[in-house]
């Protein structure tokens, strides 16, 4: 006598479908909980590799932008100090014009000279205070700054501009005599011209840094969107898929139960 093995094909098929549905549910729930449709290389190794390269570029650009932000702040401080210095130079010129008048009594000349020196001292104070994060672009002896412009090591050079009293050649000017007032007037004209040129250079550097930072910002926005398109889950779509597969799971459980019960019912017909 040959023994045979009875197989419930319907139940086996139902179990396989139910298992597939639960696998999909697990994957969908992972997508929803993490917000990503690709969470490991086994999900999609090629796409994940591309996304990781984009993420590396994104992070590198972010670090570059931090450096640009510091450089921008340093330049803003320098420009503000330079503008104040230019205004003080103009005030000093006004005093020099007054001191250049012939027949001015000594008391008046001394008062003008004292005010003149006070303004020059303000320039020194402003110059010494134009520091941000340890960098002063307008102090005597200031050095150029090479700012990282990309994650490949490119640089933007920000030239220092000496706006100290020595750099503007006004440190030794005075109004104590008619002759020295005339010398001071000529020196201040030259200093005002020099300060304007240096301030323009600082402004150009500030604009260049700002423009480059804006460009990198656009680049990073594009990278962020690209990374999102590659790995981020569409939560509305995933939620709909979750509901659909939960319904399929319920139907699968019912179908499996029916398939498992059918043979017993058939046997009951012959055992009555």
Coordinates of C-alpha atoms in Angstrom, one line a residue:
X1 CA 0.0 0.0 0.0
X2 CA 1.4 3.4 -1.0
X3 CA 1.1 6.2 1.6
X4 CA 0.2 9.6 0.2
X5 CA 0.7 13.1 1.7
X6 CA -2.3 15.3 1.4
X7 CA -1.3 19.0 0.9
X8 CA -3.7 21.9 1.4
X9 CA -2.6 23.9 -1.6
X10 CA -5.2 26.7 -1.0
X11 CA -3.8 27.1 2.6
X12 CA -0.2 27.2 1.4
X13 CA -1.0 29.8 -1.2
X14 CA -2.9 31.9 1.3
X15 CA -0.1 31.7 3.8
X16 CA 2.4 32.8 1.2
X17 CA 0.3 35.8 0.2
X18 CA -0.2 36.7 3.8
X19 CA 3.5 36.5 4.5
X20 CA 4.2 38.8 1.5
X21 CA 1.6 41.3 2.7
X22 CA 3.2 41.4 6.2
X23 CA 6.6 41.9 4.6
X24 CA 5.2 44.9 2.7
X25 CA 3.6 46.2 5.9
X26 CA 6.9 46.0 7.8
X27 CA 8.6 47.9 5.0
X28 CA 5.9 50.5 4.8
X29 CA 5.9 51.0 8.6
X30 CA 9.7 51.5 8.5
X31 CA 9.3 54.1 5.7
X32 CA 6.7 56.0 7.8
X33 CA 8.7 55.8 11.1
X34 CA 12.0 56.9 9.5
X35 CA 10.5 59.2 6.8
X36 CA 12.8 57.5 4.3
X37 CA 12.0 54.9 1.6
X38 CA 15.7 53.8 1.5
X39 CA 17.1 53.0 4.9
X40 CA 19.9 50.5 4.1
X41 CA 21.8 49.2 1.1
X42 CA 19.5 46.2 0.8
X43 CA 16.6 48.6 0.0
X44 CA 18.4 50.0 -3.0
X45 CA 22.2 50.0 -2.9
X46 CA 22.8 52.0 -6.1
X47 CA 20.4 54.8 -5.2
X48 CA 21.7 55.0 -1.6
X49 CA 25.3 55.3 -2.9
X50 CA 24.3 58.2 -5.1
X51 CA 22.4 59.8 -2.2
X52 CA 25.4 59.5 0.1
X53 CA 27.6 61.2 -2.4
X54 CA 25.1 64.1 -2.6
X55 CA 24.9 64.2 1.2
X56 CA 28.7 64.4 1.5
X57 CA 28.7 67.4 -1.0
X58 CA 25.8 69.0 0.9
X59 CA 27.7 68.7 4.2
X60 CA 30.9 70.0 2.7
X61 CA 29.1 73.0 1.2
X62 CA 27.5 73.7 4.5
X63 CA 30.9 73.8 6.2
X64 CA 32.2 76.2 3.5
X65 CA 29.2 78.4 4.1
X66 CA 29.9 78.6 7.8
X67 CA 33.4 80.0 6.9
X68 CA 31.9 82.4 4.5
X69 CA 29.5 83.6 7.1
X70 CA 32.3 84.3 9.5
X71 CA 34.2 86.1 6.8
X72 CA 31.1 88.2 5.9
X73 CA 30.7 89.2 9.6
X74 CA 34.4 90.2 9.8
X75 CA 34.0 92.3 6.6
X76 CA 30.8 93.9 7.9
X77 CA 32.7 95.0 11.1
X78 CA 35.6 96.3 9.0
X79 CA 33.3 98.2 6.6
X80 CA 31.3 99.8 9.5
X81 CA 34.6 100.9 11.1
X82 CA 35.9 102.2 7.8
X83 CA 32.8 104.2 7.2
X84 CA 33.1 105.8 10.7
X85 CA 36.8 106.5 10.0
X86 CA 35.9 108.3 6.7
X87 CA 33.3 110.4 8.5
X88 CA 35.9 111.3 11.2
X89 CA 38.4 112.3 8.5
X90 CA 35.9 114.7 7.0
X91 CA 35.4 116.2 10.4
X92 CA 39.1 116.5 10.9
X93 CA 39.4 118.3 7.5
X94 CA 36.8 120.8 8.7
X95 CA 38.9 121.6 11.7
X96 CA 42.0 121.9 9.5
X97 CA 40.2 124.4 7.2
X98 CA 39.3 126.5 10.2
X99 CA 42.9 126.3 11.5
X100 CA 44.2 127.4 8.1
X101 CA 42.8 130.9 8.5
X102 CA 45.4 133.6 8.9
X103 CA 45.2 135.8 12.0
X104 CA 43.6 133.0 14.2
X105 CA 44.5 133.6 17.8
X106 CA 46.5 130.9 19.6
X107 CA 43.8 130.0 22.1
X108 CA 41.4 129.2 19.2
X109 CA 44.1 127.3 17.4
X110 CA 44.9 125.3 20.5
X111 CA 41.2 124.4 20.9
X112 CA 41.0 123.3 17.3
X113 CA 44.2 121.2 17.7
X114 CA 42.8 119.6 20.8
X115 CA 39.5 118.7 19.0
X116 CA 41.6 117.5 16.0
X117 CA 43.7 115.1 18.2
X118 CA 40.5 113.8 19.9
X119 CA 39.0 112.8 16.5
X120 CA 42.3 111.1 15.5
X121 CA 42.2 109.2 18.8
X122 CA 38.6 108.1 17.9
X123 CA 40.0 106.7 14.7
X124 CA 42.5 104.7 16.6
X125 CA 39.9 103.3 19.0
X126 CA 37.6 102.4 16.1
X127 CA 40.5 100.7 14.3
X128 CA 41.5 98.7 17.3
X129 CA 37.9 97.6 17.9
X130 CA 37.2 96.4 14.4
X131 CA 37.8 92.8 15.4
X132 CA 35.5 89.8 14.8
X133 CA 36.4 86.3 16.0
X134 CA 40.1 87.4 16.3
X135 CA 40.4 88.9 12.9
X136 CA 40.8 92.6 12.2
X137 CA 41.1 93.5 8.5
X138 CA 41.8 97.2 9.0
X139 CA 44.4 97.3 11.7
X140 CA 48.1 98.1 11.2
X141 CA 49.8 95.0 10.1
X142 CA 46.6 93.1 9.2
X143 CA 47.1 90.2 6.8
X144 CA 45.0 89.1 3.9
X145 CA 42.4 86.4 4.6
X146 CA 42.1 83.3 2.3
X147 CA 38.5 82.1 2.7
X148 CA 37.5 78.6 1.7
X149 CA 35.1 78.8 -1.3
X150 CA 34.4 75.2 -2.0
X151 CA 34.9 71.7 -0.6
X152 CA 37.7 71.1 -3.1
X153 CA 39.9 73.6 -1.4
X154 CA 39.3 76.7 -3.6
X155 CA 39.9 80.1 -1.9
X156 CA 38.7 83.6 -2.0
X157 CA 41.3 86.2 -1.0
X158 CA 40.0 89.1 1.1
X159 CA 42.7 91.8 1.1
X160 CA 43.4 93.7 4.4
X161 CA 43.1 97.5 4.3
X162 CA 45.2 99.4 6.7
X163 CA 42.9 102.2 8.0
X164 CA 45.0 103.0 11.1
X165 CA 46.3 106.6 11.6
X166 CA 49.7 105.3 10.4
X167 CA 48.2 103.6 7.4
X168 CA 46.4 106.8 6.5
X169 CA 49.5 108.9 7.2
X170 CA 47.7 111.2 9.6
X171 CA 49.5 110.1 12.8
X172 CA 51.8 113.1 13.0
X173 CA 49.5 115.9 11.7
X174 CA 48.6 118.8 13.9
X175 CA 46.9 122.2 13.9
X176 CA 49.2 123.9 16.4
X177 CA 50.5 126.5 13.8
X178 CA 49.3 128.0 10.6
X179 CA 51.9 126.1 8.6
X180 CA 51.1 122.7 10.2
X181 CA 47.4 123.4 9.6
X182 CA 48.2 123.8 5.9
X183 CA 50.1 120.5 5.9
X184 CA 47.3 118.8 7.8
X185 CA 44.8 119.9 5.2
X186 CA 46.8 118.4 2.3
X187 CA 47.4 115.3 4.3
X188 CA 43.7 114.9 5.1
X189 CA 42.7 115.3 1.5
X190 CA 45.1 112.4 0.6
X191 CA 43.8 110.4 3.6
X192 CA 40.2 110.8 2.6
X193 CA 41.0 109.6 -0.9
X194 CA 43.0 106.7 0.4
X195 CA 40.3 105.7 2.9
X196 CA 37.6 105.8 0.2
X197 CA 39.6 103.5 -2.0
X198 CA 40.3 101.1 0.9
X199 CA 36.7 101.1 1.9
X200 CA 35.6 100.4 -1.7
X201 CA 37.9 97.3 -1.7
X202 CA 36.4 96.1 1.5
X203 CA 32.9 96.6 0.1
X204 CA 33.8 94.7 -3.1
X205 CA 35.2 91.8 -1.0
X206 CA 32.0 91.8 1.1
X207 CA 29.8 91.7 -2.0
X208 CA 31.8 88.9 -3.5
X209 CA 31.6 86.8 -0.3
X210 CA 27.8 87.5 -0.1
X211 CA 27.2 86.6 -3.7
X212 CA 29.2 83.3 -3.4
X213 CA 27.4 82.4 -0.2
X214 CA 24.0 82.9 -2.0
X215 CA 25.2 80.7 -4.9
X216 CA 26.2 77.9 -2.5
X217 CA 22.8 78.3 -0.7
X218 CA 21.0 77.7 -4.0
X219 CA 23.3 74.8 -4.7
X220 CA 22.5 73.3 -1.3
X221 CA 18.8 73.8 -1.8
X222 CA 19.1 71.9 -5.0
X223 CA 21.1 69.1 -3.3
X224 CA 18.6 68.9 -0.5
X225 CA 15.7 68.5 -2.9
X226 CA 17.7 65.9 -4.9
X227 CA 18.5 63.9 -1.8
X228 CA 14.9 64.0 -0.7
X229 CA 13.7 62.8 -4.1
X230 CA 16.1 59.8 -3.8
X231 CA 15.6 58.7 -0.3
X232 CA 12.6 60.4 1.4
X233 CA 9.3 58.6 1.6
X234 CA 6.1 60.1 0.3
X235 CA 4.2 59.9 3.6
X236 CA 0.8 60.4 1.9
X237 CA 1.5 57.6 -0.5
X238 CA 2.9 55.4 2.2
X239 CA -0.1 56.0 4.4
X240 CA -2.4 55.0 1.6
X241 CA -0.3 51.9 1.0
X242 CA -0.4 51.1 4.7
X243 CA -4.2 51.1 4.8
X244 CA -4.4 49.1 1.6
X245 CA -2.0 46.4 3.0
X246 CA -3.7 46.3 6.3
X247 CA -7.0 45.5 4.6
X248 CA -5.2 42.8 2.5
X249 CA -3.7 41.4 5.7
X250 CA -7.2 41.1 7.2
X251 CA -8.6 39.5 4.1
X252 CA -5.6 37.2 4.0
X253 CA -6.1 36.0 7.6
X254 CA -9.8 35.3 6.8
X255 CA -8.9 33.5 3.6
X256 CA -6.2 31.4 5.3
X257 CA -8.7 30.5 8.1
X258 CA -11.3 29.4 5.5
X259 CA -8.7 27.4 3.6
X260 CA -7.5 25.6 6.7
X261 CA -11.1 24.8 7.7
X262 CA -12.2 23.5 4.3
X263 CA -10.5 20.0 4.6
X264 CA -12.0 19.4 8.0
X265 CA -15.4 20.2 6.7
X266 CA -14.9 17.8 3.7
X267 CA -13.8 15.0 6.1
X268 CA -16.8 15.7 8.3
X269 CA -19.1 14.9 5.3
X270 CA -17.6 11.3 5.1
X271 CA -17.5 10.7 8.8
X272 CA -21.2 11.2 9.5

